[in-house]
CSV table of C-alpha atoms and ligand atoms in Angstrom, one decimal:
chain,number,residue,atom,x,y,z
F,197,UNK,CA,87.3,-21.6,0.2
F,198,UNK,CA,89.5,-18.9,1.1
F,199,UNK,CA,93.1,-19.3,-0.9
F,200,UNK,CA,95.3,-19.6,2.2
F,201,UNK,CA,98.3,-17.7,0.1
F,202,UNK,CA,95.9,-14.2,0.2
F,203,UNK,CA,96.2,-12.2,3.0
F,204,UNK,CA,93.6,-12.4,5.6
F,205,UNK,CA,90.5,-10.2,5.3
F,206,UNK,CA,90.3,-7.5,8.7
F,207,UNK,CA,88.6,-8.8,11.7
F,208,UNK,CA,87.4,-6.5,14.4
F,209,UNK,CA,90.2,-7.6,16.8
F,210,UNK,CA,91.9,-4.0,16.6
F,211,UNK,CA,90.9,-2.4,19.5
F,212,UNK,CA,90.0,1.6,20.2
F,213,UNK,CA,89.0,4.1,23.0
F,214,UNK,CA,87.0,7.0,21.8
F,215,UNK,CA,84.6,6.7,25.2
F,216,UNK,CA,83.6,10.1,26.3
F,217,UNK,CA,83.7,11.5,22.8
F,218,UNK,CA,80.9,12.2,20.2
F,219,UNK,CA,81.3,11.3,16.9
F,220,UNK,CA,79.2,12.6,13.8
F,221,UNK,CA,79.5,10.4,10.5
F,222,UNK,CA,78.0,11.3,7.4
F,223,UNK,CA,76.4,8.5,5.0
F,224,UNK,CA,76.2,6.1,8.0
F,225,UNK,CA,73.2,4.8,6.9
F,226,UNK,CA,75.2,2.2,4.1
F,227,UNK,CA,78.5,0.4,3.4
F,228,UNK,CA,81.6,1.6,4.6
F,229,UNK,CA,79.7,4.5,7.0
F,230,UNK,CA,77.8,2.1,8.7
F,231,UNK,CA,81.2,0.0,9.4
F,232,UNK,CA,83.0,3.3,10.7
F,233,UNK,CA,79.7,4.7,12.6
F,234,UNK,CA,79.3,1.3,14.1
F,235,UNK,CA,83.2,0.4,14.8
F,236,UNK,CA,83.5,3.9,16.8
F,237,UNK,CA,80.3,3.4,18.7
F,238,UNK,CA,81.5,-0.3,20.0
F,239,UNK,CA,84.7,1.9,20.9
F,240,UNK,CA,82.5,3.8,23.3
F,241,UNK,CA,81.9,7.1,21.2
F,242,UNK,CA,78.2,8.5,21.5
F,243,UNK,CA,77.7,8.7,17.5
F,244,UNK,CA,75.3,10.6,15.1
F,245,UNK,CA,75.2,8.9,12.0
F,246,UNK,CA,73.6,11.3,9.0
F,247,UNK,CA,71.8,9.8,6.2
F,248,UNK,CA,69.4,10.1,3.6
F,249,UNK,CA,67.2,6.8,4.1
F,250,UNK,CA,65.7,7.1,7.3
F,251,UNK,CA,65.1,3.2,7.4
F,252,UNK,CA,68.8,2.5,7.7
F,253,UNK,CA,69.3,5.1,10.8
F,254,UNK,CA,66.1,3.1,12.3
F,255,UNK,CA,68.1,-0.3,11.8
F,256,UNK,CA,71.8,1.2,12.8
F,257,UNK,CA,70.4,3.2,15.6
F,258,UNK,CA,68.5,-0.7,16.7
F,259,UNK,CA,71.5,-2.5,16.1
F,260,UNK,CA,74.5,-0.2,17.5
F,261,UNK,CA,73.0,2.7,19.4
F,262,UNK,CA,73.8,5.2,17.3
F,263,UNK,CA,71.7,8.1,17.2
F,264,UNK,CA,70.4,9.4,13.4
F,265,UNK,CA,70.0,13.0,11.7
F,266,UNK,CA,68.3,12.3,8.5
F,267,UNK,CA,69.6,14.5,6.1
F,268,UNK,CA,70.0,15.4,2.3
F,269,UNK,CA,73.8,16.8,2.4
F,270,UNK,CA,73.4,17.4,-1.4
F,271,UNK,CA,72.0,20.8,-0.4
F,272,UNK,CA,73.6,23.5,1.7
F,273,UNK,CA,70.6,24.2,4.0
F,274,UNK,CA,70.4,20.3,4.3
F,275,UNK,CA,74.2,20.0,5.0
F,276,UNK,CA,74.3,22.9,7.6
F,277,UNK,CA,71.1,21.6,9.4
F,278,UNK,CA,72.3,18.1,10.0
F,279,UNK,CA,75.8,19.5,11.4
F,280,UNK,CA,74.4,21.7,13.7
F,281,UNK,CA,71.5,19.5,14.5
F,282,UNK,CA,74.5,16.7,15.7
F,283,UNK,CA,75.4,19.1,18.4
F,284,UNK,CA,78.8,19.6,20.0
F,285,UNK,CA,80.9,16.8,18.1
F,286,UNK,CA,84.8,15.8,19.0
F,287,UNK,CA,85.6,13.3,16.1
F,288,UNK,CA,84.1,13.3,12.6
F,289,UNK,CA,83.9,11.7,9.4
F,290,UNK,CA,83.1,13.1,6.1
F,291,UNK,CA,82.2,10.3,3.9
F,292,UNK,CA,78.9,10.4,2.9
F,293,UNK,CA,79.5,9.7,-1.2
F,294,UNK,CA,77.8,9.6,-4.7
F,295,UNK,CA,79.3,7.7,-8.1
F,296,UNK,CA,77.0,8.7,-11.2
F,297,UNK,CA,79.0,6.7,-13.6
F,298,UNK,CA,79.2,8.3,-17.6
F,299,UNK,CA,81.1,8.4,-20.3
F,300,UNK,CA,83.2,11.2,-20.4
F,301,UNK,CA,81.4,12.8,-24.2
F,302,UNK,CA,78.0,12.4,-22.3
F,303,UNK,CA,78.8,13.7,-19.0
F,304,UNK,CA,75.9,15.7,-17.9
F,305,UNK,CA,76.8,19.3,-16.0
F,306,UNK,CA,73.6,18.5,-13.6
F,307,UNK,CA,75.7,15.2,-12.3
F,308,UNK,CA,78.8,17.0,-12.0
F,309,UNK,CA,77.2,19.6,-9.8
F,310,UNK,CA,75.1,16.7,-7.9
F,311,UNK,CA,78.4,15.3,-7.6
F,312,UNK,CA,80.5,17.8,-6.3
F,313,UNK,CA,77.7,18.7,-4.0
F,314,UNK,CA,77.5,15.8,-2.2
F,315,UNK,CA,81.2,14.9,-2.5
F,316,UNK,CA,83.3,17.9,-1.3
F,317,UNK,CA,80.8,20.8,-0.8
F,318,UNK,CA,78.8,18.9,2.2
F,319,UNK,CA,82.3,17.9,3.6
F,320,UNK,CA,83.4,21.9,3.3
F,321,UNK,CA,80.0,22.8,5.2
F,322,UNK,CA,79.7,20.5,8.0
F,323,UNK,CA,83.1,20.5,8.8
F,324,UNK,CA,82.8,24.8,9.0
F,325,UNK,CA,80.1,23.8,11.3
F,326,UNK,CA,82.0,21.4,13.5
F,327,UNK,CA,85.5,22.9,13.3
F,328,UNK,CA,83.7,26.5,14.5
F,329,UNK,CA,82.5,24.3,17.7
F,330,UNK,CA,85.4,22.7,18.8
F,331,UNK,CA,87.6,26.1,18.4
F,332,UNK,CA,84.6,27.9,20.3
F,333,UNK,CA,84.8,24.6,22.8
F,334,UNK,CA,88.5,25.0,22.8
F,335,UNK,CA,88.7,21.1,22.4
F,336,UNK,CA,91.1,19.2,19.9
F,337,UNK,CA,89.5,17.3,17.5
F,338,UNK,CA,90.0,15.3,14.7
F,339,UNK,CA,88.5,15.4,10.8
F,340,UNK,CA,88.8,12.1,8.3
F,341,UNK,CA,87.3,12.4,5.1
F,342,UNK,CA,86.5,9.5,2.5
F,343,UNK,CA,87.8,10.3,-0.4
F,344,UNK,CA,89.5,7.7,-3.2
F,345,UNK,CA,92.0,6.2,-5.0
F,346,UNK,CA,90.8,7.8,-7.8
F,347,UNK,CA,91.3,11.4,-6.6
F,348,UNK,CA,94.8,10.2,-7.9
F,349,UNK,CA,94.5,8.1,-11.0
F,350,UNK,CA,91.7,8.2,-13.8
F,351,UNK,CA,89.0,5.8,-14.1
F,352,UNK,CA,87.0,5.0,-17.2
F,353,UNK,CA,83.3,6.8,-16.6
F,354,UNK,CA,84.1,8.7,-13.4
F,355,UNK,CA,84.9,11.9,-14.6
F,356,UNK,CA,82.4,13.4,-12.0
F,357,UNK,CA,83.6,11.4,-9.3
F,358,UNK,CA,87.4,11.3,-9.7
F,359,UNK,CA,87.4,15.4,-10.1
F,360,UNK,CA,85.2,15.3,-6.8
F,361,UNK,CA,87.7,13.3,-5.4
F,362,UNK,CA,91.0,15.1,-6.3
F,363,UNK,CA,89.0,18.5,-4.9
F,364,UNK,CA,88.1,16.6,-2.1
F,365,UNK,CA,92.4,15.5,-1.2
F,366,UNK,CA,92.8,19.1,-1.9
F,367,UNK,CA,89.9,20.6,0.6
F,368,UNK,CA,91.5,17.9,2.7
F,369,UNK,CA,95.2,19.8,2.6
F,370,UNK,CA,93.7,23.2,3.2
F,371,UNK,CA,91.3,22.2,6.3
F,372,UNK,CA,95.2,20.5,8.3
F,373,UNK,CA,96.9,23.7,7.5
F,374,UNK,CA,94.2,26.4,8.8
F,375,UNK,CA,92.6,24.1,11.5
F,376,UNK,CA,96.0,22.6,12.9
F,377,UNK,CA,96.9,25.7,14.7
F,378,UNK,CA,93.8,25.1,16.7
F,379,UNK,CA,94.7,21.1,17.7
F,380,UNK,CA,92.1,20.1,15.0
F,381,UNK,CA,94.0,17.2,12.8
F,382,UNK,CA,92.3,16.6,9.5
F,383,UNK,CA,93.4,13.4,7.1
F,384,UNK,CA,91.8,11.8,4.2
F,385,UNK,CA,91.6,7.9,3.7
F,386,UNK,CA,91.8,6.8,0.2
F,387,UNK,CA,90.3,3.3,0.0
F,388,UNK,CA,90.3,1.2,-3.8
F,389,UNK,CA,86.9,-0.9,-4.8
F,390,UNK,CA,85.2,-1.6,-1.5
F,391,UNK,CA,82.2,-4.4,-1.3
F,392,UNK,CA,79.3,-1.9,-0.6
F,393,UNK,CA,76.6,-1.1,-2.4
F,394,UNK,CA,78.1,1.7,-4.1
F,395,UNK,CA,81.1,-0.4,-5.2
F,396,UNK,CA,78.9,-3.3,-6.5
F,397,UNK,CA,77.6,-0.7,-8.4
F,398,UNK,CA,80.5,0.6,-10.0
F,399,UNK,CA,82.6,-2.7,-10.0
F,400,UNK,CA,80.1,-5.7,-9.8
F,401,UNK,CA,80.7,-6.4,-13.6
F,402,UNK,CA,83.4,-9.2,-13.9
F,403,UNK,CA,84.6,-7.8,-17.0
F,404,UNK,CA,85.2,-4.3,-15.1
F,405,UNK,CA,86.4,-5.7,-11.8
F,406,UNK,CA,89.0,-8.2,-13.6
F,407,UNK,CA,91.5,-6.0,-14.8
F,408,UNK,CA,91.0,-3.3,-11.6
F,409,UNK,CA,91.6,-6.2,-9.4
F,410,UNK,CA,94.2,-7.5,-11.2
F,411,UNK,CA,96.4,-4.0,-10.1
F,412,UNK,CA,96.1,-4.7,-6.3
F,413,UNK,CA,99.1,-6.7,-5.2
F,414,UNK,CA,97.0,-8.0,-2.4
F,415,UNK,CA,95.3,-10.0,-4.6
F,416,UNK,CA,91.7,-8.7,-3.1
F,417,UNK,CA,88.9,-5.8,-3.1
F,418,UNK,CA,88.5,-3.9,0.3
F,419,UNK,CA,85.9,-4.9,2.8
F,420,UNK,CA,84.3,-1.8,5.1
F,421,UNK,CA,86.2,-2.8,7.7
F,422,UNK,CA,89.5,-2.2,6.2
F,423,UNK,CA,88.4,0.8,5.9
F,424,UNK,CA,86.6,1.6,9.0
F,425,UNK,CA,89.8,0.5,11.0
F,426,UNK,CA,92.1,3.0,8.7
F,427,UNK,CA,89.8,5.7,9.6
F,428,UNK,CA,89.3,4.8,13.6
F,429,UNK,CA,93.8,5.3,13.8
F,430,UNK,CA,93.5,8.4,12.3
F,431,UNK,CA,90.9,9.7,14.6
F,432,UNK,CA,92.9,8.4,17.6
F,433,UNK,CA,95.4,9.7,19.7
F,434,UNK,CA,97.9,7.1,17.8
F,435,UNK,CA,98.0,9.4,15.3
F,436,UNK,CA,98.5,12.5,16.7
F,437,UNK,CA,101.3,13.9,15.0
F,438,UNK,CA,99.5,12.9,11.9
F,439,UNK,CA,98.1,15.9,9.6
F,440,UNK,CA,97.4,16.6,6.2
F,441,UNK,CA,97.7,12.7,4.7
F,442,UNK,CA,96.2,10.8,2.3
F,443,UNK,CA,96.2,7.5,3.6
F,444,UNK,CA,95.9,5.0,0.8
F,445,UNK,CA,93.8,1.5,1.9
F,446,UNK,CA,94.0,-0.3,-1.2
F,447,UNK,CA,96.5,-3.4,-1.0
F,448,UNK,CA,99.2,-1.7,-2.8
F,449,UNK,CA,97.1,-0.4,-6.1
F,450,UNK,CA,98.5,3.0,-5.9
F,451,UNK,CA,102.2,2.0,-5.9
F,452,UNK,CA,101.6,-0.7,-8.7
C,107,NAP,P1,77.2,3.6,-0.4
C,107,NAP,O1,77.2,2.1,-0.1
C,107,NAP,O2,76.5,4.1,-1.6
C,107,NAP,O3,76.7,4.4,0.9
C,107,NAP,C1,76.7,5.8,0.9
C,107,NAP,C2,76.0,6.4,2.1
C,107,NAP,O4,76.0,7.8,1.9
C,107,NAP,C3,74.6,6.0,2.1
C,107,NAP,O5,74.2,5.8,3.5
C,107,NAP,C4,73.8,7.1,1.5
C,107,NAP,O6,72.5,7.3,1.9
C,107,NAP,C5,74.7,8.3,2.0
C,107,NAP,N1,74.5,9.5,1.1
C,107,NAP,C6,74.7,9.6,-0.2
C,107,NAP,N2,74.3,10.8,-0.6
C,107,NAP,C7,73.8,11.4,0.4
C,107,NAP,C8,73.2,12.7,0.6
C,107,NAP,N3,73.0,13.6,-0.4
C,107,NAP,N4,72.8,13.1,1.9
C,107,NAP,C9,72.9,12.2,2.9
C,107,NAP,N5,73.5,11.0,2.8
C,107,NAP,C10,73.9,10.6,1.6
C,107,NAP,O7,78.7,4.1,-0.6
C,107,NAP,P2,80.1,3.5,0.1
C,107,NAP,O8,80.7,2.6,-0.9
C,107,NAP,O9,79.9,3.1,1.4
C,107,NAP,O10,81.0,4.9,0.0
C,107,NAP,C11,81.2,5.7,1.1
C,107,NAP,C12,82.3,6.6,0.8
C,107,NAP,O11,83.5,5.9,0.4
C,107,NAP,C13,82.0,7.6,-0.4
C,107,NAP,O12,82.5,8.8,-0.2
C,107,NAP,C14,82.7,6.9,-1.6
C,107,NAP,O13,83.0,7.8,-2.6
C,107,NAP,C15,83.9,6.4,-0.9
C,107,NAP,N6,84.6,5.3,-1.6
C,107,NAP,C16,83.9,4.1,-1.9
C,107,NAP,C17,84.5,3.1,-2.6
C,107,NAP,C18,83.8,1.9,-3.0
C,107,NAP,O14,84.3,1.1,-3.9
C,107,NAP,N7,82.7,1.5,-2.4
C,107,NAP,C19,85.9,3.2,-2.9
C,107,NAP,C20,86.6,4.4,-2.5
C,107,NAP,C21,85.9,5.4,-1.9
C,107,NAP,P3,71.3,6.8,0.9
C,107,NAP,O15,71.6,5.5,0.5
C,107,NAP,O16,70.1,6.9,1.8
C,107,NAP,O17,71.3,7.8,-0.2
């Protein structure tokens, strides 16, 4: 039973209008990517959801109408191809994501570079691609990226992951400043433990998830949807003085 004192968890009743606009999402084949392809195509974007599993673009591409580019965006080619293979694109979302979780002493340099590869290079490459389009296009557009609350705080066995992230708030910073100029807005979202696959992975120990969960003054992990819905205002005209910000969605963790 739901404790009634908790706030509620996000229902889709939060409504947006991207129609006539294309979105491109990377890692929309899983967890919070499929949430954020799926909540902009119900708000009447056409979107291209990249992925590696070609199964789950079958099933989202069944279930929403989203069209799929599978993809390996661990690799430049594979990055570059799957941007330019998305066509002209108006909105997109940079949060396809890996967590190889080690101890810092054993931290291999072949998961840092996977890592970082998959992390913040692909974002750099497919958003060259899509930002060259829309200036070309002359059309605004707007850029979200997925990155964490660890970009900002340190987390036992992420080394990889939380210096992938802190690049990735930093790539984020650079892209507002030399993009803005062309009425391209670029944020970052910067959600805590979120029930996905990854974040069962990395949090579906009790004996981990107690003490994290215990820091969140809303008294509760993310769902996709929190997240989905953070992303969706920044990509919408709402926000369209809004450049350059790291929005945290994480129930207070950050300020705790
Ligand atoms: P997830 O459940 O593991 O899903 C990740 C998606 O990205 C999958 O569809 C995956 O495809 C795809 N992907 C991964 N590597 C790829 C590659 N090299 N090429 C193409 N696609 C690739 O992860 P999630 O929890 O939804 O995380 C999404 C984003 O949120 C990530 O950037 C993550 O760092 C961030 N985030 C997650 C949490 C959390 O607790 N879950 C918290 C904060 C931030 P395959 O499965 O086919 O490989």
């Amino acid at each position: 039973m739901t404790d009634p004192h908790l706030p509620p968890v996000s229902r889709p009743n939060v409504q947006f209008d991207f129609s006539g606009q294309r979105a491109l999402v990377t890692g929309g084949g899983k967890g919070i990517g499929r949430e954020i392809a799926s909540l902009l195509a119900r708000s009447g974007a056409a979107v291209v959801a990249v992925s590696r599993s070609a199964e789950d673009l079958f099933s989202l591409s069944r279930e929403t109408g989203c069209e799929g580019v599978a993809a390996d965006l661990g690799t430049v080619d594979g990055a570059k191809r799957a941007a330019e293979a998305a066509g002209p694109i108006d909105l997109l979302v940079n949060n396809a994501g890996i967590a190889l979780l080690e101890p810092f002493l054993d931290a291999t340099p072949e998961a840092f570079d996977q890592t970082m590869n998959v992390n913040v290079r692909a974002a750099l490459i497919v958003s060259q691609v899509v930002a060259r389009g829309m200036i070309a296009r002359r059309t605004a557009g707007a850029i979200v990226n997925v990155s964490s609350q660890s970009s900002s705080v340190g987390l036992p066995l992420h080394a990889a992951y939380c210096a992938s992230k802190g690049a990735l708030d930093q790539l984020t910073r650079v892209m507002a400043i030399e993009l803005g100029p062309h009425g391209i807005r670029v944020n970052a979202v910067n959600p805590t433990v979120t029930l996905t696959p990854m974040g069962q992975m990395a949090w579906g120990d009790p004996a981990r998830s107690a003490p994290m969960l215990s820091r969140i003054p809303l008294g509760r992990f993310a769902q996709p949807l929190d997240v989905a819905q953070a992303v969706a205002y920044l990509l919408s005209d709402g926000a369209a003085m809004i450049n350059g910000v790291m929005l945290p969605v994480d129930g207070g963790f950050l300020t705790s």
